[in-house]
C-alpha atoms as a PDB file:
ATOM      1  CA  GLY A   1       2.720 -12.087  -6.210  1.00  0.00           C
ATOM      2  CA  ASP A   2       2.137 -14.222  -9.263  1.00  0.00           C
ATOM      3  CA  GLU A   3       0.348 -12.191 -11.933  1.00  0.00           C
ATOM      4  CA  ASN A   4      -1.516 -15.374 -12.925  1.00  0.00           C
ATOM      5  CA  ALA A   5      -2.824 -16.047  -9.412  1.00  0.00           C
ATOM      6  CA  LEU A   6      -6.500 -16.965  -9.198  1.00  0.00           C
ATOM      7  CA  VAL A   7      -7.280 -14.337  -6.562  1.00  0.00           C
ATOM      8  CA  THR A   8      -6.322 -10.667  -6.512  1.00  0.00           C
ATOM      9  CA  ILE A   9      -6.302  -8.626  -3.318  1.00  0.00           C
ATOM     10  CA  ILE A  10      -6.526  -4.870  -3.863  1.00  0.00           C
ATOM     11  CA  GLU A  11      -5.557  -2.932  -0.749  1.00  0.00           C
ATOM     12  CA  PHE A  12      -6.506   0.726  -0.389  1.00  0.00           C
ATOM     13  CA  GLY A  13      -4.294   2.367   2.211  1.00  0.00           C
ATOM     14  CA  ASP A  14      -2.819   5.586   3.518  1.00  0.00           C
ATOM     15  CA  TYR A  15       0.726   5.525   4.910  1.00  0.00           C
ATOM     16  CA  GLN A  16      -0.411   7.675   7.843  1.00  0.00           C
ATOM     17  CA  CYS A  17      -3.342   5.386   8.736  1.00  0.00           C
ATOM     18  CA  PRO A  18      -2.846   3.646  12.115  1.00  0.00           C
ATOM     19  CA  ASN A  19      -5.279   0.864  11.163  1.00  0.00           C
ATOM     20  CA  CYS A  20      -3.323   0.272   7.937  1.00  0.00           C
ATOM     21  CA  LYS A  21      -0.177  -0.170  10.002  1.00  0.00           C
ATOM     22  CA  LYS A  22      -2.039  -2.575  12.271  1.00  0.00           C
ATOM     23  CA  TRP A  23      -3.096  -4.671   9.238  1.00  0.00           C
ATOM     24  CA  PHE A  24       0.425  -4.467   7.769  1.00  0.00           C
ATOM     25  CA  LEU A  25       1.958  -5.809  10.988  1.00  0.00           C
ATOM     26  CA  ASN A  26      -0.694  -8.307  12.094  1.00  0.00           C
ATOM     27  CA  THR A  27      -2.477  -9.711   9.030  1.00  0.00           C
ATOM     28  CA  LYS A  28      -0.419  -9.134   5.925  1.00  0.00           C
ATOM     29  CA  PRO A  29       2.414 -11.500   6.952  1.00  0.00           C
ATOM     30  CA  ASP A  30      -0.037 -14.438   7.136  1.00  0.00           C
ATOM     31  CA  ILE A  31      -1.564 -13.501   3.786  1.00  0.00           C
ATOM     32  CA  VAL A  32       1.881 -13.344   2.196  1.00  0.00           C
ATOM     33  CA  THR A  33       2.890 -16.700   3.667  1.00  0.00           C
ATOM     34  CA  ASN A  34      -0.347 -18.539   2.883  1.00  0.00           C
ATOM     35  CA  TYR A  35      -1.477 -16.968  -0.383  1.00  0.00           C
ATOM     36  CA  ILE A  36       1.082 -14.691  -2.045  1.00  0.00           C
ATOM     37  CA  ASP A  37       4.159 -16.902  -1.660  1.00  0.00           C
ATOM     38  CA  SER A  38       2.165 -19.981  -2.700  1.00  0.00           C
ATOM     39  CA  GLY A  39       0.982 -18.295  -5.910  1.00  0.00           C
ATOM     40  CA  LYS A  40      -2.709 -18.505  -5.001  1.00  0.00           C
ATOM     41  CA  ALA A  41      -3.157 -14.719  -4.747  1.00  0.00           C
ATOM     42  CA  ASN A  42      -1.480 -11.481  -5.660  1.00  0.00           C
ATOM     43  CA  LEU A  43      -1.658  -8.148  -3.882  1.00  0.00           C
ATOM     44  CA  TYR A  44      -1.915  -4.640  -5.280  1.00  0.00           C
ATOM     45  CA  PHE A  45      -1.571  -1.564  -3.096  1.00  0.00           C
ATOM     46  CA  VAL A  46      -3.556   1.500  -4.111  1.00  0.00           C
ATOM     47  CA  ASP A  47      -2.755   4.786  -2.403  1.00  0.00           C
ATOM     48  CA  LEU A  48      -5.719   6.461  -0.775  1.00  0.00           C
ATOM     49  CA  ALA A  49      -3.779   9.497   0.409  1.00  0.00           C
ATOM     50  CA  PHE A  50      -6.328  11.539   2.313  1.00  0.00           C
ATOM     51  CA  LEU A  51      -5.495  11.644   6.031  1.00  0.00           C
ATOM     52  CA  GLY A  52      -3.187  14.644   6.000  1.00  0.00           C
ATOM     53  CA  ASP A  53      -0.750  16.770   4.076  1.00  0.00           C
ATOM     54  CA  ASP A  54       2.040  14.206   4.398  1.00  0.00           C
ATOM     55  CA  SER A  55      -0.105  11.417   2.945  1.00  0.00           C
ATOM     56  CA  LEU A  56       0.384  12.658  -0.607  1.00  0.00           C
ATOM     57  CA  THR A  57       4.101  13.129  -0.021  1.00  0.00           C
ATOM     58  CA  ALA A  58       4.489   9.624   1.406  1.00  0.00           C
ATOM     59  CA  SER A  59       2.648   8.112  -1.543  1.00  0.00           C
ATOM     60  CA  SER A  60       4.754  10.094  -3.994  1.00  0.00           C
ATOM     61  CA  ALA A  61       7.886   8.840  -2.257  1.00  0.00           C
ATOM     62  CA  THR A  62       6.931   5.203  -2.884  1.00  0.00           C
ATOM     63  CA  TYR A  63       6.546   5.901  -6.600  1.00  0.00           C
ATOM     64  CA  CYS A  64       9.903   7.666  -6.637  1.00  0.00           C
ATOM     65  CA  ALA A  65      11.406   4.627  -4.903  1.00  0.00           C
ATOM     66  CA  HIS A  66       9.735   2.469  -7.567  1.00  0.00           C
ATOM     67  CA  ASP A  67      11.719   4.377 -10.191  1.00  0.00           C
ATOM     68  CA  GLN A  68      14.724   2.720  -8.539  1.00  0.00           C
ATOM     69  CA  LYS A  69      12.993  -0.673  -8.181  1.00  0.00           C
ATOM     70  CA  GLN A  70      12.505  -0.207  -4.440  1.00  0.00           C
ATOM     71  CA  TYR A  71       8.730   0.356  -4.168  1.00  0.00           C
ATOM     72  CA  TRP A  72       7.983  -2.432  -1.698  1.00  0.00           C
ATOM     73  CA  SER A  73      11.063  -1.688   0.406  1.00  0.00           C
ATOM     74  CA  PHE A  74       9.990   1.930   0.774  1.00  0.00           C
ATOM     75  CA  HIS A  75       6.346   0.938   1.325  1.00  0.00           C
ATOM     76  CA  ASP A  76       7.335  -1.438   4.114  1.00  0.00           C
ATOM     77  CA  TYR A  77       9.731   1.076   5.646  1.00  0.00           C
ATOM     78  CA  LEU A  78       6.996   3.701   5.833  1.00  0.00           C
ATOM     79  CA  TYR A  79       4.559   1.409   7.620  1.00  0.00           C
ATOM     80  CA  SER A  80       7.276   0.112   9.933  1.00  0.00           C
ATOM     81  CA  ASN A  81       8.238   3.659  10.925  1.00  0.00           C
ATOM     82  CA  GLN A  82       4.797   5.278  10.969  1.00  0.00           C
ATOM     83  CA  ARG A  83       4.086   7.909  13.610  1.00  0.00           C
ATOM     84  CA  GLY A  84       1.209  10.346  14.158  1.00  0.00           C
ATOM     85  CA  ILE A  85      -0.679  11.969  11.301  1.00  0.00           C
ATOM     86  CA  ASP A  86       1.308  14.926   9.939  1.00  0.00           C
ATOM     87  CA  GLY A  87       3.791  14.496  12.790  1.00  0.00           C
ATOM     88  CA  GLY A  88       6.785  15.135  10.534  1.00  0.00           C
ATOM     89  CA  TRP A  89       7.802  11.512  10.038  1.00  0.00           C
ATOM     90  CA  ALA A  90       6.538  11.601   6.410  1.00  0.00           C
ATOM     91  CA  ASN A  91       7.514  15.115   5.397  1.00  0.00           C
ATOM     92  CA  TYR A  92       9.986  15.804   2.564  1.00  0.00           C
ATOM     93  CA  SER A  93      13.023  15.881   4.807  1.00  0.00           C
ATOM     94  CA  SER A  94      12.190  12.601   6.547  1.00  0.00           C
ATOM     95  CA  LEU A  95      11.387  10.864   3.270  1.00  0.00           C
ATOM     96  CA  GLU A  96      14.678  11.997   1.787  1.00  0.00           C
ATOM     97  CA  ASN A  97      16.453  10.581   4.848  1.00  0.00           C
ATOM     98  CA  TYR A  98      14.634   7.265   4.393  1.00  0.00           C
ATOM     99  CA  SER A  99      15.837   7.133   0.797  1.00  0.00           C
ATOM    100  CA  SER A 100      19.383   7.347   2.103  1.00  0.00           C
ATOM    101  CA  VAL A 101      18.755   4.622   4.695  1.00  0.00           C
ATOM    102  CA  LEU A 102      17.403   2.369   1.925  1.00  0.00           C
ATOM    103  CA  ARG A 103      20.439   3.191  -0.227  1.00  0.00           C
ATOM    104  CA  LEU A 104      18.548   4.814  -3.053  1.00  0.00           C
ATOM    105  CA  ASP A 105      20.154   7.392  -5.304  1.00  0.00           C
ATOM    106  CA  THR A 106      19.148  10.283  -3.059  1.00  0.00           C
ATOM    107  CA  ASN A 107      19.635  12.965  -5.710  1.00  0.00           C
ATOM    108  CA  SER A 108      17.306  11.223  -8.163  1.00  0.00           C
ATOM    109  CA  PHE A 109      14.861  10.455  -5.382  1.00  0.00           C
ATOM    110  CA  SER A 110      14.765  14.075  -4.167  1.00  0.00           C
ATOM    111  CA  GLU A 111      14.392  15.403  -7.697  1.00  0.00           C
ATOM    112  CA  CYS A 112      11.489  13.027  -8.285  1.00  0.00           C
ATOM    113  CA  LEU A 113       9.837  13.819  -4.955  1.00  0.00           C
ATOM    114  CA  ASN A 114      10.055  17.565  -5.495  1.00  0.00           C
ATOM    115  CA  SER A 115       8.795  17.344  -9.081  1.00  0.00           C
ATOM    116  CA  GLY A 116       5.227  16.266  -8.251  1.00  0.00           C
ATOM    117  CA  LYS A 117       5.337  13.914 -11.227  1.00  0.00           C
ATOM    118  CA  TYR A 118       3.168  11.293  -9.489  1.00  0.00           C
ATOM    119  CA  ASP A 119       0.519  13.647  -8.080  1.00  0.00           C
ATOM    120  CA  GLU A 120      -1.914  12.892 -10.930  1.00  0.00           C
ATOM    121  CA  ALA A 121      -1.555   9.130 -10.408  1.00  0.00           C
ATOM    122  CA  ILE A 122      -2.330   9.524  -6.713  1.00  0.00           C
ATOM    123  CA  VAL A 123      -5.402  11.653  -7.450  1.00  0.00           C
ATOM    124  CA  TYR A 124      -6.490   9.009  -9.989  1.00  0.00           C
ATOM    125  CA  ASN A 125      -6.177   6.342  -7.279  1.00  0.00           C
ATOM    126  CA  LEU A 126      -8.361   8.440  -4.980  1.00  0.00           C
ATOM    127  CA  GLU A 127     -10.995   8.707  -7.709  1.00  0.00           C
ATOM    128  CA  GLU A 128     -10.844   4.938  -8.316  1.00  0.00           C
ATOM    129  CA  ALA A 129     -11.342   4.303  -4.617  1.00  0.00           C
ATOM    130  CA  ILE A 130     -14.411   6.547  -4.576  1.00  0.00           C
ATOM    131  CA  ASN A 131     -15.756   4.880  -7.750  1.00  0.00           C
ATOM    132  CA  ASN A 132     -15.428   1.507  -6.026  1.00  0.00           C
ATOM    133  CA  GLY A 133     -17.225   2.610  -2.853  1.00  0.00           C
ATOM    134  CA  ILE A 134     -14.073   2.776  -0.742  1.00  0.00           C
ATOM    135  CA  GLU A 135     -14.447   5.394   1.966  1.00  0.00           C
ATOM    136  CA  ALA A 136     -11.857   4.473   4.591  1.00  0.00           C
ATOM    137  CA  THR A 137      -8.500   2.816   5.014  1.00  0.00           C
ATOM    138  CA  PRO A 138      -7.606   0.086   5.048  1.00  0.00           C
ATOM    139  CA  SER A 139     -10.176  -1.370   2.688  1.00  0.00           C
ATOM    140  CA  PHE A 140      -9.779  -4.331   0.393  1.00  0.00           C
ATOM    141  CA  ILE A 141     -11.449  -5.636  -2.727  1.00  0.00           C
ATOM    142  CA  ILE A 142     -10.887  -9.345  -3.201  1.00  0.00           C
ATOM    143  CA  VAL A 143     -11.398 -10.467  -6.809  1.00  0.00           C
ATOM    144  CA  GLY A 144     -11.875 -14.141  -7.593  1.00  0.00           C
ATOM    145  CA  PRO A 145     -11.116 -16.118 -10.754  1.00  0.00           C
ATOM    146  CA  ASP A 146     -14.632 -15.619 -12.125  1.00  0.00           C
ATOM    147  CA  GLY A 147     -14.565 -11.863 -11.491  1.00  0.00           C
ATOM    148  CA  GLN A 148     -16.579 -12.110  -8.302  1.00  0.00           C
ATOM    149  CA  LYS A 149     -15.715  -9.361  -5.805  1.00  0.00           C
ATOM    150  CA  GLU A 150     -15.972  -9.011  -2.085  1.00  0.00           C
ATOM    151  CA  THR A 151     -15.044  -5.960  -0.035  1.00  0.00           C
ATOM    152  CA  ILE A 152     -13.401  -6.170   3.369  1.00  0.00           C
ATOM    153  CA  LYS A 153     -13.259  -3.024   5.471  1.00  0.00           C
ATOM    154  CA  GLY A 154     -10.820  -2.331   8.243  1.00  0.00           C
ATOM    155  CA  PRO A 155      -7.816  -4.179   9.658  1.00  0.00           C
ATOM    156  CA  GLN A 156      -9.569  -7.521   9.821  1.00  0.00           C
ATOM    157  CA  PRO A 157      -7.750 -10.592  11.122  1.00  0.00           C
ATOM    158  CA  PHE A 158      -6.326 -13.240   8.814  1.00  0.00           C
ATOM    159  CA  VAL A 159      -9.297 -15.584   9.312  1.00  0.00           C
ATOM    160  CA  VAL A 160     -11.631 -13.074   7.602  1.00  0.00           C
ATOM    161  CA  PHE A 161      -9.393 -12.944   4.523  1.00  0.00           C
ATOM    162  CA  GLU A 162      -8.897 -16.697   4.604  1.00  0.00           C
ATOM    163  CA  GLN A 163     -12.652 -17.335   4.493  1.00  0.00           C
ATOM    164  CA  VAL A 164     -13.159 -15.011   1.536  1.00  0.00           C
ATOM    165  CA  ILE A 165     -10.142 -16.233  -0.429  1.00  0.00           C
ATOM    166  CA  GLU A 166     -10.859 -19.911   0.180  1.00  0.00           C
ATOM    167  CA  SER A 167     -14.460 -19.442  -0.971  1.00  0.00           C
ATOM    168  CA  MET A 168     -13.107 -18.101  -4.273  1.00  0.00           C
ATOM    169  CA  LEU A 169     -10.493 -20.784  -4.913  1.00  0.00           C
END
């Protein structure tokens, strides 16, 4: 969204989290339409990769896709194709296949994914989540124009976000 938007939504999520997928499918589209596209809010996604071994790998893959300017495409693809926790859908092989489907440079993507170069950033995000009292996914910190903050926990419906955001505008 617009970096100058009055409201910032910080989403903490894990690509293997079923409730994150639920929010992605059911609530996020309305937030994008009503707040992101209109320039009233922006959205940041912060990896909280803790649900299983493939969580770290999935998060790393989005950063590697970002190297090719495809972060949000990969992010959306992961949530759209999510399966059970550590069920193989987010292992190295599957992620490399997704990079091909999304027409990334698969050699660069694989090299990046296997390098572990984003592991420290993902651990940092986990520490930031803990420092901000985030204990589960999805969780959201909504920050208003005066720095006021409100936390929303779980895959809440659009109306919950609408009430918080409107109170800050």
